[in-house]
Short mmCIF file of C-alpha atoms and ligand atoms in Angstrom, two decimals:
data_model
loop_
_atom_site.label_atom_id
_atom_site.label_comp_id
_atom_site.label_asym_id
_atom_site.label_seq_id
_atom_site.Cartn_x
_atom_site.Cartn_y
_atom_site.Cartn_z
CA UNK C 1 108.20 145.01 79.58
CA UNK C 2 106.53 142.91 82.23
CA UNK C 3 106.97 139.25 81.39
CA UNK C 4 105.74 135.98 82.85
CA UNK C 5 107.66 132.76 82.23
CA UNK C 6 105.54 129.62 82.44
CA UNK C 7 106.83 126.08 82.26
CA UNK C 8 107.40 122.88 84.19
CA UNK C 9 110.21 122.60 86.73
CA UNK C 10 113.36 122.18 84.64
CA UNK C 11 111.90 123.82 81.53
CA UNK C 12 114.53 126.55 81.70
CA UNK C 13 112.62 129.47 83.24
CA UNK C 14 115.53 130.52 85.47
CA UNK C 15 118.03 130.24 82.62
CA UNK C 16 115.88 132.33 80.28
CA UNK C 17 115.20 134.85 83.05
CA UNK C 18 118.96 135.29 83.52
CA UNK C 19 119.40 135.88 79.78
CA UNK C 20 116.54 138.40 79.71
CA UNK C 21 118.06 140.26 82.65
CA UNK C 22 121.47 140.33 80.99
CA UNK C 23 119.96 141.65 77.75
CA UNK C 24 117.30 144.03 79.08
CA UNK C 25 117.96 144.59 82.79
CA UNK C 26 114.51 143.68 84.12
CA UNK C 27 113.82 142.87 87.77
CA UNK C 28 113.77 139.12 88.51
CA UNK C 29 110.83 138.00 90.60
CA UNK C 30 111.42 134.33 91.39
CA UNK C 31 109.29 133.05 94.25
CA UNK C 32 111.54 129.97 94.47
CA UNK C 33 114.64 132.19 94.94
CA UNK C 34 112.86 134.34 97.54
CA UNK C 35 111.78 131.23 99.45
CA UNK C 36 115.21 129.55 99.24
CA UNK C 37 116.82 132.72 100.62
CA UNK C 38 114.31 132.74 103.48
CA UNK C 39 115.08 129.06 104.21
CA UNK C 40 118.84 129.73 104.18
CA UNK C 41 118.39 132.69 106.55
CA UNK C 42 116.01 130.68 108.77
CA UNK C 43 113.46 133.47 108.82
CA UNK C 44 109.89 132.70 109.99
CA UNK C 45 108.88 132.55 106.31
CA UNK C 46 111.71 130.13 105.55
CA UNK C 47 110.92 127.89 108.50
CA UNK C 48 107.27 127.75 107.42
CA UNK C 49 108.09 127.10 103.75
CA UNK C 50 110.86 124.50 104.12
CA UNK C 51 108.58 121.53 104.83
CA UNK C 52 106.57 122.12 101.67
CA UNK C 53 109.64 122.72 99.52
CA UNK C 54 111.48 119.62 100.72
CA UNK C 55 108.50 117.49 99.74
CA UNK C 56 108.06 119.22 96.39
CA UNK C 57 104.69 120.61 97.47
CA UNK C 58 103.51 124.14 96.85
CA UNK C 59 103.81 126.72 99.60
CA UNK C 60 100.29 128.00 100.45
CA UNK C 61 98.87 130.51 97.98
CA UNK C 62 98.37 133.30 100.53
CA UNK C 63 102.05 133.20 101.50
CA UNK C 64 103.44 133.52 97.98
CA UNK C 65 100.79 136.02 96.89
CA UNK C 66 101.84 138.29 99.76
CA UNK C 67 105.50 137.96 98.78
CA UNK C 68 104.86 138.84 95.15
CA UNK C 69 102.59 141.79 95.96
CA UNK C 70 105.34 143.29 98.10
CA UNK C 71 108.03 142.53 95.53
CA UNK C 72 106.06 144.18 92.71
CA UNK C 73 106.11 147.43 94.66
CA UNK C 74 109.89 147.57 95.01
CA UNK C 75 111.47 150.36 92.93
CA UNK C 76 113.38 148.06 90.56
CA UNK C 77 110.11 146.56 89.29
CA UNK C 78 109.43 149.93 87.63
CA UNK C 79 111.92 149.14 84.84
CA UNK C 80 110.01 145.95 83.97
CA UNK C 81 109.94 142.57 85.66
CA UNK C 82 110.11 138.87 84.95
CA UNK C 83 107.84 136.56 86.90
CA UNK C 84 109.57 133.19 87.23
CA UNK C 85 107.78 130.40 89.09
CA UNK C 86 104.75 132.53 89.92
CA UNK C 87 101.83 132.06 89.45
CA UNK C 88 101.64 128.32 90.01
CA UNK C 89 97.89 127.98 90.65
CA UNK C 90 94.75 129.57 89.27
CA UNK C 91 94.21 131.24 92.66
CA UNK C 92 97.65 132.86 92.34
CA UNK C 93 96.94 133.92 88.74
CA UNK C 94 93.66 135.57 89.75
CA UNK C 95 95.38 137.32 92.67
CA UNK C 96 98.15 138.51 90.37
CA UNK C 97 95.60 140.01 87.98
CA UNK C 98 93.98 141.90 90.85
CA UNK C 99 97.31 143.08 92.27
CA UNK C 100 98.55 144.32 88.90
CA UNK C 101 95.30 146.21 88.31
CA UNK C 102 95.59 147.83 91.75
CA UNK C 103 99.18 148.86 91.01
CA UNK C 104 98.32 150.14 87.54
CA UNK C 105 100.63 147.60 85.89
CA UNK C 106 100.00 145.19 83.02
CA UNK C 107 101.58 142.00 81.75
CA UNK C 108 103.06 142.41 78.27
CA UNK C 109 103.87 138.78 77.55
CA UNK C 110 103.19 135.33 78.98
CA UNK C 111 105.82 133.00 77.57
CA UNK C 112 105.37 129.27 77.97
CA UNK C 113 108.58 127.25 77.61
CA UNK C 114 107.48 123.81 76.46
CA UNK C 115 109.74 120.84 77.18
CA UNK C 116 108.98 117.15 76.71
CA UNK C 117 108.15 115.53 80.02
CA UNK C 118 110.74 112.76 79.85
CA UNK C 119 113.57 115.29 79.52
CA UNK C 120 112.59 117.14 82.71
CA UNK C 121 113.69 114.57 85.33
CA UNK C 122 117.09 114.30 83.68
CA UNK C 123 117.49 118.08 83.53
CA UNK C 124 116.45 118.61 87.14
CA UNK C 125 118.69 115.95 88.64
CA UNK C 126 121.63 117.22 86.55
CA UNK C 127 121.05 120.86 87.56
CA UNK C 128 123.69 122.64 89.62
CA UNK C 129 123.57 126.24 90.82
CA UNK C 130 126.54 128.42 91.73
CA UNK C 131 126.46 129.31 95.42
CA UNK C 132 128.22 132.58 94.64
CA UNK C 133 126.78 134.03 91.42
CA UNK C 134 123.57 131.98 91.05
CA UNK C 135 124.37 130.81 87.50
CA UNK C 136 122.64 127.57 86.51
CA UNK C 137 124.42 124.62 84.84
CA UNK C 138 123.73 121.04 83.77
CA UNK C 139 126.45 118.53 84.68
CA UNK C 140 125.44 116.21 81.84
CA UNK C 141 125.34 118.67 78.93
CA UNK C 142 128.14 120.79 80.44
CA UNK C 143 130.66 118.18 81.65
CA UNK C 144 133.17 120.94 82.39
CA UNK C 145 131.07 121.65 85.49
CA UNK C 146 131.41 118.10 86.87
CA UNK C 147 134.28 119.26 89.12
CA UNK C 148 131.78 121.33 91.12
CA UNK C 149 133.40 124.65 90.25
CA UNK C 150 131.46 127.47 88.54
CA UNK C 151 133.04 128.22 85.14
CA UNK C 152 131.72 131.80 85.38
CA UNK C 153 133.08 132.89 88.78
CA UNK C 154 134.93 129.96 90.40
CA UNK C 155 132.21 129.58 93.08
CA UNK C 156 131.02 126.27 94.46
CA UNK C 157 128.30 124.48 92.44
CA UNK C 158 125.52 123.02 94.55
CA UNK C 159 122.57 120.75 93.89
CA UNK C 160 119.25 122.12 95.15
CA UNK C 161 117.75 120.11 98.03
CA UNK C 162 114.60 119.54 95.96
CA UNK C 163 116.41 118.37 92.80
CA UNK C 164 116.66 114.78 94.03
CA UNK C 165 114.90 112.01 92.06
CA UNK C 166 112.30 111.47 94.82
CA UNK C 167 111.26 115.11 95.12
CA UNK C 168 111.43 115.83 91.39
CA UNK C 169 108.74 113.23 90.63
CA UNK C 170 106.33 114.89 93.04
CA UNK C 171 107.16 118.36 91.74
CA UNK C 172 106.30 117.26 88.22
CA UNK C 173 102.99 115.75 89.44
CA UNK C 174 102.18 118.96 91.30
CA UNK C 175 103.00 120.92 88.15
CA UNK C 176 100.61 118.82 86.03
CA UNK C 177 97.83 119.12 88.58
CA UNK C 178 98.11 122.72 89.73
CA UNK C 179 100.19 124.74 87.28
CA UNK C 180 99.67 123.28 83.79
CA UNK C 181 96.05 124.61 83.75
CA UNK C 182 97.55 128.11 83.61
CA UNK C 183 98.53 127.49 80.01
CA UNK C 184 94.84 127.32 79.04
CA UNK C 185 94.11 130.19 81.46
CA UNK C 186 96.42 132.61 79.64
CA UNK C 187 95.60 131.16 76.21
CA UNK C 188 91.95 131.96 76.82
CA UNK C 189 92.96 135.53 77.64
CA UNK C 190 94.83 135.70 74.31
CA UNK C 191 98.12 136.37 76.12
CA UNK C 192 100.02 133.12 75.68
CA UNK C 193 103.12 132.76 73.51
CA UNK C 194 104.80 129.35 73.37
CA UNK C 195 108.41 128.52 72.62
CA UNK C 196 109.94 125.13 72.01
CA UNK C 197 112.18 124.53 75.02
CA UNK C 198 113.68 121.25 73.74
CA UNK C 199 116.71 123.08 72.40
CA UNK C 200 119.87 124.78 73.62
CA UNK C 201 119.36 127.71 75.99
CA UNK C 202 120.68 130.10 73.33
CA UNK C 203 118.28 128.82 70.68
CA UNK C 204 115.35 129.11 73.08
CA UNK C 205 116.46 132.62 73.95
CA UNK C 206 116.39 133.56 70.26
CA UNK C 207 112.62 132.95 70.30
CA UNK C 208 112.10 134.55 73.72
CA UNK C 209 113.98 137.65 72.63
CA UNK C 210 111.95 137.88 69.42
CA UNK C 211 108.73 137.87 71.47
CA UNK C 212 110.04 140.55 73.83
CA UNK C 213 111.28 142.75 71.00
CA UNK C 214 108.17 142.38 68.83
P1 LIG S 301 111.20 126.86 91.97
O1 LIG S 301 112.54 127.41 92.30
O2 LIG S 301 110.34 127.84 91.21
O3 LIG S 301 111.25 125.52 91.32
O4 LIG S 301 110.44 126.65 93.38
C1 LIG S 301 110.96 125.77 94.36
C2 LIG S 301 109.88 125.45 95.37
O5 LIG S 301 109.43 126.65 96.04
C3 LIG S 301 108.59 124.84 94.81
O6 LIG S 301 108.69 123.44 94.62
C4 LIG S 301 107.57 125.22 95.88
O7 LIG S 301 107.70 124.40 97.03
C5 LIG S 301 108.03 126.62 96.25
N1 LIG S 301 107.41 127.63 95.38
C6 LIG S 301 108.05 128.46 94.48
N2 LIG S 301 107.18 129.25 93.86
C7 LIG S 301 105.95 128.95 94.36
C8 LIG S 301 104.64 129.41 94.09
N3 LIG S 301 104.40 130.37 93.17
N4 LIG S 301 103.61 128.85 94.80
C9 LIG S 301 103.83 127.91 95.72
N5 LIG S 301 105.05 127.41 96.01
C10 LIG S 301 106.11 127.92 95.33
#
């Protein structure tokens, strides 16, 4: 299965991607993860992307389109992939369609995880990610993580640089302006499936899994 996860920052795309990977073993294609790795390694890509990311702006379309095209051709994408955080603009969605056609691949499901707007700021500022295993937690709903230690592997829990209140507000504005139109884009193509994301990660996954297994 080739799956796209759509949703606002904080909707739970990364969490659902991790559950899909655990259950089905698909390749995870997260442009945010690729870019954060490039920033951490101070590669030319990372140095170019950091300014946009720190402000909560989108990295230019041509940059991320190139990354995803290359990533789709890696061998692990053969077993199925999950697009998480890409596309984020109509230009990216059009480019994805062209790239998939060129590669002889298709999208099997576009899953929109819908979360009420006022819950997103709280989720994003409470988000912590394990430096070691990448697991994602919420310090408010999972108070056992407030000590900064990953309950899964004992690694250090970090807050993303762009999960501060100032940057989050801009990211949500950018989402409304540039990315939310993709919901109508895929609906018009008859590909969109929506799940209610205002629930526990496990409950949301019940619906996601049902779509994937249908
Ligand atoms: P994410 O981890 O998906 O929330 O992405 C973190 C940041 O990386 C975003 O706020 C953007 O600055 C950048 N980014 C990730 N994916 C994309 C994309 N598809 N297009 C443009 N910028 C992106």
